[in-house]
Amino acid sequence: MWAPAEKLVISAEDRRLLETWTRAHGAPQSVAMRCQVILLAAGGVANNAIAKELRISRPTVLLWRDRFAVGGPQALVAVAPGRGRPRTITAAKVKRVVTATTQTTPKTATHWSTRTMAQAQGVSHATVQRIWDAHGLQPHRTRTFKLSRDKRFVEKLTDVVGLYLNPPDKAIVLCVDEKSQIQALDRTQPGLPLKKGRCGTMTHDYKRHGTTTLFAALHVAEGRVIGQCLPHHTNQEFLKFLRRLDREFPRTLMLHLIVDNYGTHKHPNVTTWLAAHPRFVLHFTPTSASWLNLVERWFRDLTTKRIRRGVFHSVDDLVAAIETYLRETNKNPKPLVWTASVETILEKIARCKATFETLH
């Protein structure tokens, strides 16, 4: 008979670490088993009982008790020299795969897939996938960008961001823009409803029933949106919307409007009207920098939540849906808070320009 094993003494910190490793979903089963051995031994459980409970041999229990006593928790995750599956993909091969992925393209495509890269490099597609995962490579994905070439970029950027971060006293800041050519699309067949195990469906084709243009002004401080759907997108419609804003807010307050460089906003008729209404002050975003206008973020919510998957039998149905969305969201408005400073934006753009110039 074996002599009863003494209770293994571990610190509270080591116990918490082992318990964390045992519960971690990503921990290897072998490591979790070793942690359970030590935790049971620390609880005074006999070696035979530990082996029976974990379905391992008694020598295995003794092995990990001894290793823990010498090396602590790190001894449970260390791989002994000579153990483990031998490496079959050399570092040079990994480097060639990464270099080919980032610096070349296949003859018949714009980007590599795991299988085309595997064929070119003489490895399996699973090996290519593991290498890409390890190096954070995703050739199938792209992100769009556009660097503004506006000569007054810094001046306009400072002006607009200043309105967000330090709004003027006794004034209202409004982000104004138009979402033009919103189509009233009607699906050719009714879609199937959402049910357990199946997402909702809609046909890929559609019928067009006309378009409308939404003029919108986002109240930066409140998050409320003043919107109006009009059939066209000319200076006359923009003037009509400006008159709507003039009636919407008290005459004692200045109105600072953030707009883009669309020709309608600079039309002579609009300029003449603004001269006669000095409480309206227009602030133009830089060219190719519509991301500075917060109302664009609200437009995205409108598109994804109400328009993209909507079914409209006429333009009137589309306008009614937009007006309902405006009315309901304005009952509980949530301001969109701008946090980026001019300095951080310029630093990011400088890095982007440096990368762009290096590559070209």
CSV table of C-alpha atoms in Angstrom, one decimal:
chain,number,residue,atom,x,y,z
A,1,MET,CA,0.0,0.0,0.0
A,2,TRP,CA,1.1,3.5,-0.8
A,3,ALA,CA,1.5,6.0,2.0
A,4,PRO,CA,-1.2,8.7,1.9
A,5,ALA,CA,0.0,11.8,0.0
A,6,GLU,CA,0.3,15.0,1.9
A,7,LYS,CA,-2.1,17.9,1.1
A,8,LEU,CA,-0.5,20.1,-1.6
A,9,VAL,CA,-0.1,23.7,-0.3
A,10,ILE,CA,-0.7,26.4,-2.9
A,11,SER,CA,-1.0,30.2,-2.6
A,12,ALA,CA,-4.3,32.0,-3.0
A,13,GLU,CA,-2.9,33.7,-6.1
A,14,ASP,CA,-1.9,30.4,-7.7
A,15,ARG,CA,-5.3,29.0,-6.9
A,16,ARG,CA,-7.1,31.8,-8.7
A,17,LEU,CA,-4.9,31.4,-11.7
A,18,LEU,CA,-5.5,27.7,-12.0
A,19,GLU,CA,-9.2,28.1,-11.6
A,20,THR,CA,-9.2,30.7,-14.4
A,21,TRP,CA,-7.2,28.3,-16.7
A,22,THR,CA,-9.7,25.5,-15.9
A,23,ARG,CA,-12.7,27.6,-16.9
A,24,ALA,CA,-11.1,29.3,-19.9
A,25,HIS,CA,-12.8,28.1,-23.2
A,26,GLY,CA,-9.6,28.5,-25.2
A,27,ALA,CA,-7.4,26.6,-22.8
A,28,PRO,CA,-6.0,23.2,-24.1
A,29,GLN,CA,-7.7,20.2,-22.4
A,30,SER,CA,-4.3,18.9,-21.3
A,31,VAL,CA,-3.6,22.2,-19.4
A,32,ALA,CA,-7.1,22.1,-17.8
A,33,MET,CA,-6.6,18.5,-16.7
A,34,ARG,CA,-3.2,19.4,-15.0
A,35,CYS,CA,-4.9,22.4,-13.2
A,36,GLN,CA,-7.6,20.1,-11.9
A,37,VAL,CA,-5.0,17.7,-10.6
A,38,ILE,CA,-3.3,20.4,-8.6
A,39,LEU,CA,-6.6,21.9,-7.3
A,40,LEU,CA,-7.8,18.5,-6.2
A,41,ALA,CA,-4.5,17.8,-4.5
A,42,ALA,CA,-4.6,21.1,-2.8
A,43,GLY,CA,-8.0,20.1,-1.5
A,44,GLY,CA,-6.6,17.0,0.2
A,45,VAL,CA,-7.9,14.5,-2.3
A,46,ALA,CA,-5.8,11.3,-2.4
A,47,ASN,CA,-3.8,10.6,-5.6
A,48,ASN,CA,-5.8,7.4,-6.4
A,49,ALA,CA,-9.0,9.3,-6.0
A,50,ILE,CA,-7.7,12.1,-8.3
A,51,ALA,CA,-6.6,9.6,-10.9
A,52,LYS,CA,-10.0,7.8,-10.8
A,53,GLU,CA,-12.0,11.1,-11.0
A,54,LEU,CA,-10.0,12.5,-13.9
A,55,ARG,CA,-9.6,9.1,-15.6
A,56,ILE,CA,-5.8,9.2,-15.7
A,57,SER,CA,-3.1,7.1,-14.2
A,58,ARG,CA,-1.6,7.6,-10.7
A,59,PRO,CA,1.9,8.2,-12.1
A,60,THR,CA,0.5,11.1,-14.1
A,61,VAL,CA,-0.9,12.6,-11.0
A,62,LEU,CA,2.5,12.3,-9.2
A,63,LEU,CA,4.2,13.7,-12.3
A,64,TRP,CA,2.3,17.0,-12.3
A,65,ARG,CA,2.3,17.3,-8.5
A,66,ASP,CA,6.1,17.1,-8.7
A,67,ARG,CA,6.4,19.6,-11.6
A,68,PHE,CA,4.1,22.1,-9.9
A,69,ALA,CA,6.2,21.8,-6.7
A,70,VAL,CA,9.3,22.7,-8.7
A,71,GLY,CA,8.1,25.2,-11.3
A,72,GLY,CA,4.7,26.5,-10.1
A,73,PRO,CA,1.8,27.2,-12.4
A,74,GLN,CA,4.0,27.8,-15.4
A,75,ALA,CA,5.3,24.3,-15.3
A,76,LEU,CA,1.8,23.1,-16.2
A,77,VAL,CA,1.8,24.9,-19.5
A,78,ALA,CA,5.5,24.4,-20.5
A,79,VAL,CA,6.3,21.8,-23.2
A,80,ALA,CA,9.2,19.7,-22.4
A,81,PRO,CA,12.1,19.7,-25.0
A,82,GLY,CA,11.5,17.0,-27.7
A,83,ARG,CA,7.8,16.9,-27.0
A,84,GLY,CA,5.0,18.0,-29.3
A,85,ARG,CA,4.5,17.6,-33.0
A,86,PRO,CA,7.6,18.5,-35.0
A,87,ARG,CA,7.4,21.6,-37.1
A,88,THR,CA,6.9,20.9,-40.8
A,89,ILE,CA,6.6,24.4,-42.2
A,90,THR,CA,9.8,26.3,-41.9
A,91,ALA,CA,10.1,30.0,-41.0
A,92,ALA,CA,11.4,30.7,-44.5
A,93,LYS,CA,8.3,29.1,-46.1
A,94,VAL,CA,6.1,31.2,-43.8
A,95,LYS,CA,8.0,34.3,-44.8
A,96,ARG,CA,7.5,33.5,-48.5
A,97,VAL,CA,3.7,33.1,-48.0
A,98,VAL,CA,3.4,36.4,-46.2
A,99,THR,CA,5.6,38.2,-48.7
A,100,ALA,CA,3.6,36.8,-51.7
A,101,THR,CA,0.3,37.7,-50.0
A,102,THR,CA,1.2,41.3,-49.3
A,103,GLN,CA,3.4,42.2,-52.3
A,104,THR,CA,2.1,40.1,-55.3
A,105,THR,CA,-1.2,39.2,-56.9
A,106,PRO,CA,-2.2,36.2,-59.0
A,107,LYS,CA,-2.3,36.5,-62.8
A,108,THR,CA,-6.0,35.9,-63.0
A,109,ALA,CA,-7.3,37.7,-60.0
A,110,THR,CA,-7.0,40.9,-57.9
A,111,HIS,CA,-6.2,39.1,-54.7
A,112,TRP,CA,-5.1,35.7,-53.3
A,113,SER,CA,-7.4,33.0,-51.9
A,114,THR,CA,-6.2,30.3,-49.6
A,115,ARG,CA,-6.3,27.7,-52.4
A,116,THR,CA,-4.6,29.8,-55.1
A,117,MET,CA,-1.9,30.7,-52.6
A,118,ALA,CA,-1.6,27.1,-51.5
A,119,GLN,CA,-1.2,26.0,-55.1
A,120,ALA,CA,1.5,28.6,-55.8
A,121,GLN,CA,3.5,27.8,-52.6
A,122,GLY,CA,3.1,24.1,-52.5
A,123,VAL,CA,1.3,23.8,-49.2
A,124,SER,CA,-2.2,23.0,-48.0
A,125,HIS,CA,-4.9,25.7,-48.0
A,126,ALA,CA,-5.3,25.1,-44.2
A,127,THR,CA,-1.6,25.9,-43.7
A,128,VAL,CA,-2.1,29.2,-45.7
A,129,GLN,CA,-5.1,30.0,-43.5
A,130,ARG,CA,-3.2,29.4,-40.3
A,131,ILE,CA,-0.3,31.6,-41.5
A,132,TRP,CA,-2.8,34.4,-42.5
A,133,ASP,CA,-4.5,34.2,-39.2
A,134,ALA,CA,-1.2,34.4,-37.3
A,135,HIS,CA,-0.2,37.5,-39.3
A,136,GLY,CA,-3.6,39.2,-39.4
A,137,LEU,CA,-3.9,39.0,-43.2
A,138,GLN,CA,-7.3,39.1,-44.9
A,139,PRO,CA,-6.8,39.5,-48.7
A,140,HIS,CA,-10.5,39.1,-49.4
A,141,ARG,CA,-11.3,42.3,-47.5
A,142,THR,CA,-10.8,45.9,-48.5
A,143,ARG,CA,-11.6,49.3,-46.8
A,144,THR,CA,-12.5,52.4,-48.7
A,145,PHE,CA,-10.7,55.7,-48.1
A,146,LYS,CA,-10.4,59.2,-49.7
A,147,LEU,CA,-7.8,61.9,-48.8
A,148,SER,CA,-9.2,65.4,-49.2
A,149,ARG,CA,-7.3,67.6,-51.6
A,150,ASP,CA,-9.0,70.8,-50.4
A,151,LYS,CA,-6.4,73.6,-50.1
A,152,ARG,CA,-8.4,75.0,-47.1
A,153,PHE,CA,-8.7,71.6,-45.5
A,154,VAL,CA,-7.1,72.5,-42.1
A,155,GLU,CA,-9.1,75.8,-42.0
A,156,LYS,CA,-12.5,74.1,-42.6
A,157,LEU,CA,-11.6,71.2,-40.4
A,158,THR,CA,-10.8,73.5,-37.5
A,159,ASP,CA,-14.0,75.5,-38.1
A,160,VAL,CA,-16.3,72.4,-38.1
A,161,VAL,CA,-14.7,70.6,-35.2
A,162,GLY,CA,-14.7,73.8,-33.2
A,163,LEU,CA,-18.4,74.0,-33.6
A,164,TYR,CA,-18.7,70.4,-32.2
A,165,LEU,CA,-16.3,70.7,-29.3
A,166,ASN,CA,-16.9,74.4,-28.4
A,167,PRO,CA,-20.3,75.5,-29.7
A,168,PRO,CA,-21.0,79.2,-29.6
A,169,ASP,CA,-23.3,80.8,-26.9
A,170,LYS,CA,-26.9,81.7,-27.7
A,171,ALA,CA,-26.7,79.7,-30.9
A,172,ILE,CA,-27.8,76.4,-32.4
A,173,VAL,CA,-25.5,74.1,-34.4
A,174,LEU,CA,-27.3,72.1,-37.1
A,175,CYS,CA,-25.8,69.5,-39.4
A,176,VAL,CA,-27.6,69.9,-42.7
A,177,ASP,CA,-27.5,67.6,-45.7
A,178,GLU,CA,-29.7,66.0,-48.3
A,179,LYS,CA,-30.2,62.3,-48.9
A,180,SER,CA,-31.2,62.4,-52.6
A,181,GLN,CA,-32.7,59.8,-54.9
A,182,ILE,CA,-34.2,57.6,-52.2
A,183,GLN,CA,-36.0,54.9,-54.2
A,184,ALA,CA,-39.4,53.5,-53.4
A,185,LEU,CA,-38.7,49.9,-54.1
A,186,ASP,CA,-41.4,47.2,-54.1
A,187,ARG,CA,-40.3,43.5,-54.1
A,188,THR,CA,-41.7,41.3,-56.9
A,189,GLN,CA,-42.9,38.7,-54.4
A,190,PRO,CA,-43.8,38.7,-50.7
A,191,GLY,CA,-40.9,37.7,-48.5
A,192,LEU,CA,-41.1,34.8,-46.0
A,193,PRO,CA,-41.3,35.8,-42.3
A,194,LEU,CA,-38.7,35.2,-39.7
A,195,LYS,CA,-39.0,31.9,-37.9
A,196,LYS,CA,-36.8,29.6,-35.7
A,197,GLY,CA,-33.9,28.3,-37.7
A,198,ARG,CA,-34.6,30.6,-40.7
A,199,CYS,CA,-34.0,34.3,-41.3
A,200,GLY,CA,-36.4,36.6,-43.0
A,201,THR,CA,-36.3,36.6,-46.8
A,202,MET,CA,-36.8,39.0,-49.7
A,203,THR,CA,-36.5,38.8,-53.4
A,204,HIS,CA,-33.4,40.1,-55.1
A,205,ASP,CA,-35.3,41.9,-57.8
A,206,TYR,CA,-37.7,44.8,-57.3
A,207,LYS,CA,-40.0,47.3,-58.9
A,208,ARG,CA,-39.2,51.0,-58.9
A,209,HIS,CA,-42.0,53.4,-58.0
A,210,GLY,CA,-40.1,56.7,-58.1
A,211,THR,CA,-37.8,58.6,-55.8
A,212,THR,CA,-37.8,61.4,-53.1
A,213,THR,CA,-35.1,63.6,-51.5
A,214,LEU,CA,-34.9,64.0,-47.8
A,215,PHE,CA,-33.6,67.3,-46.4
A,216,ALA,CA,-32.5,66.9,-42.8
A,217,ALA,CA,-31.0,69.0,-40.1
A,218,LEU,CA,-29.5,67.3,-37.0
A,219,HIS,CA,-29.6,69.4,-33.8
A,220,VAL,CA,-26.2,68.6,-32.5
A,221,ALA,CA,-26.9,69.4,-28.8
A,222,GLU,CA,-30.3,67.6,-28.6
A,223,GLY,CA,-30.0,64.8,-31.2
A,224,ARG,CA,-33.3,65.9,-32.7
A,225,VAL,CA,-33.7,65.8,-36.5
A,226,ILE,CA,-35.8,68.2,-38.6
A,227,GLY,CA,-36.6,66.5,-41.9
A,228,GLN,CA,-38.6,67.2,-45.0
A,229,CYS,CA,-39.1,65.1,-48.1
A,230,LEU,CA,-39.3,67.0,-51.4
A,231,PRO,CA,-39.5,65.7,-54.9
A,232,HIS,CA,-36.4,67.4,-56.3
A,233,HIS,CA,-32.9,68.5,-55.2
A,234,THR,CA,-32.4,72.1,-56.4
A,235,ASN,CA,-31.8,75.5,-54.9
A,236,GLN,CA,-35.6,76.0,-54.7
A,237,GLU,CA,-36.1,73.0,-52.4
A,238,PHE,CA,-33.1,74.0,-50.3
A,239,LEU,CA,-34.5,77.5,-49.8
A,240,LYS,CA,-37.8,75.9,-48.8
A,241,PHE,CA,-36.0,73.8,-46.2
A,242,LEU,CA,-34.1,76.9,-44.9
A,243,ARG,CA,-37.4,78.7,-44.5
A,244,ARG,CA,-38.7,75.7,-42.5
A,245,LEU,CA,-35.6,75.9,-40.2
A,246,ASP,CA,-36.2,79.7,-39.9
A,247,ARG,CA,-39.7,78.9,-38.6
A,248,GLU,CA,-38.6,76.0,-36.4
A,249,PHE,CA,-36.3,78.0,-34.1
A,250,PRO,CA,-36.7,81.2,-32.1
A,251,ARG,CA,-35.6,84.3,-34.1
A,252,THR,CA,-33.3,85.4,-31.2
A,253,LEU,CA,-30.9,82.5,-31.8
A,254,MET,CA,-28.2,82.3,-34.3
A,255,LEU,CA,-28.2,79.2,-36.5
A,256,HIS,CA,-24.8,77.7,-37.6
A,257,LEU,CA,-25.3,75.2,-40.4
A,258,ILE,CA,-22.7,72.6,-41.3
A,259,VAL,CA,-23.1,71.7,-45.0
A,260,ASP,CA,-21.0,70.1,-47.7
A,261,ASN,CA,-19.8,71.8,-51.0
A,262,TYR,CA,-22.8,70.8,-53.2
A,263,GLY,CA,-23.5,73.5,-55.7
A,264,THR,CA,-27.1,74.0,-54.4
A,265,HIS,CA,-25.7,75.3,-51.1
A,266,LYS,CA,-23.7,78.0,-53.0
A,267,HIS,CA,-26.3,79.0,-55.6
A,268,PRO,CA,-26.8,82.7,-56.1
A,269,ASN,CA,-30.5,82.5,-55.0
A,270,VAL,CA,-29.3,80.8,-51.8
A,271,THR,CA,-26.6,83.4,-51.3
A,272,THR,CA,-29.1,86.2,-51.7
A,273,TRP,CA,-31.5,84.7,-49.2
A,274,LEU,CA,-28.7,84.2,-46.6
A,275,ALA,CA,-27.7,87.8,-47.0
A,276,ALA,CA,-31.2,88.8,-46.1
A,277,HIS,CA,-31.2,86.4,-43.1
A,278,PRO,CA,-28.0,87.1,-41.2
A,279,ARG,CA,-28.7,84.7,-38.4
A,280,PHE,CA,-28.0,81.8,-40.7
A,281,VAL,CA,-24.2,81.1,-40.9
A,282,LEU,CA,-23.0,78.3,-43.2
A,283,HIS,CA,-19.9,76.3,-42.4
A,284,PHE,CA,-18.6,74.2,-45.3
A,285,THR,CA,-16.9,70.8,-44.7
A,286,PRO,CA,-13.7,70.2,-46.8
A,287,THR,CA,-14.1,68.6,-50.2
A,288,SER,CA,-14.3,64.8,-49.9
A,289,ALA,CA,-14.8,65.0,-46.2
A,290,SER,CA,-18.5,64.3,-45.7
A,291,TRP,CA,-17.5,62.2,-42.6
A,292,LEU,CA,-17.3,65.5,-40.8
A,293,ASN,CA,-21.0,66.0,-41.0
A,294,LEU,CA,-22.8,64.2,-38.2
A,295,VAL,CA,-26.1,64.0,-40.0
A,296,GLU,CA,-24.4,61.4,-42.4
A,297,ARG,CA,-24.3,59.0,-39.4
A,298,TRP,CA,-28.0,59.5,-38.8
A,299,PHE,CA,-28.6,58.9,-42.5
A,300,ARG,CA,-26.9,55.5,-42.1
A,301,ASP,CA,-29.3,54.6,-39.3
A,302,LEU,CA,-32.3,55.6,-41.4
A,303,THR,CA,-31.0,53.4,-44.3
A,304,THR,CA,-30.2,50.3,-42.3
A,305,LYS,CA,-33.2,50.4,-39.9
A,306,ARG,CA,-36.0,51.6,-42.2
A,307,ILE,CA,-35.3,51.9,-45.9
A,308,ARG,CA,-33.0,49.1,-47.1
A,309,ARG,CA,-35.3,46.2,-46.1
A,310,GLY,CA,-38.5,48.2,-46.6
A,311,VAL,CA,-41.2,47.5,-49.2
A,312,PHE,CA,-42.9,50.6,-50.6
A,313,HIS,CA,-45.7,50.4,-53.2
A,314,SER,CA,-45.4,54.1,-54.0
A,315,VAL,CA,-43.4,57.3,-53.2
A,316,ASP,CA,-46.1,58.3,-50.8
A,317,ASP,CA,-45.5,55.1,-48.8
A,318,LEU,CA,-41.8,55.8,-48.7
A,319,VAL,CA,-42.4,59.4,-47.5
A,320,ALA,CA,-44.8,58.2,-44.9
A,321,ALA,CA,-42.3,55.6,-43.6
A,322,ILE,CA,-39.5,58.3,-43.4
A,323,GLU,CA,-41.8,60.7,-41.6
A,324,THR,CA,-42.8,58.0,-39.1
A,325,TYR,CA,-39.2,57.2,-38.4
A,326,LEU,CA,-38.5,60.9,-37.8
A,327,ARG,CA,-41.4,61.3,-35.5
A,328,GLU,CA,-40.6,58.2,-33.4
A,329,THR,CA,-36.9,58.8,-33.1
A,330,ASN,CA,-37.5,62.4,-32.1
A,331,LYS,CA,-39.5,61.2,-29.1
A,332,ASN,CA,-36.3,60.0,-27.5
A,333,PRO,CA,-33.5,61.7,-29.3
A,334,LYS,CA,-29.9,60.8,-28.5
A,335,PRO,CA,-27.1,63.3,-29.4
A,336,LEU,CA,-24.2,62.1,-31.5
A,337,VAL,CA,-21.2,63.2,-29.5
A,338,TRP,CA,-18.0,64.3,-31.4
A,339,THR,CA,-14.8,63.5,-29.5
A,340,ALA,CA,-11.9,63.7,-32.0
A,341,SER,CA,-9.8,66.8,-31.8
A,342,VAL,CA,-8.2,68.6,-34.8
A,343,GLU,CA,-4.8,67.5,-33.7
A,344,THR,CA,-5.7,63.8,-33.6
A,345,ILE,CA,-7.4,64.0,-37.0
A,346,LEU,CA,-4.4,65.7,-38.6
A,347,GLU,CA,-2.0,63.1,-37.1
A,348,LYS,CA,-4.0,60.3,-38.6
A,349,ILE,CA,-4.2,62.0,-42.0
A,350,ALA,CA,-0.4,62.6,-41.9
A,351,ARG,CA,0.2,58.9,-41.3
A,352,CYS,CA,-2.1,58.0,-44.1
A,353,LYS,CA,-0.4,60.4,-46.5
A,354,ALA,CA,3.0,59.1,-45.5
A,355,THR,CA,1.9,55.5,-46.2
A,356,PHE,CA,0.3,56.5,-49.5
A,357,GLU,CA,3.4,58.3,-50.7
A,358,THR,CA,5.6,55.4,-49.7
A,359,LEU,CA,3.6,52.9,-51.7
A,360,HIS,CA,3.3,55.1,-54.7
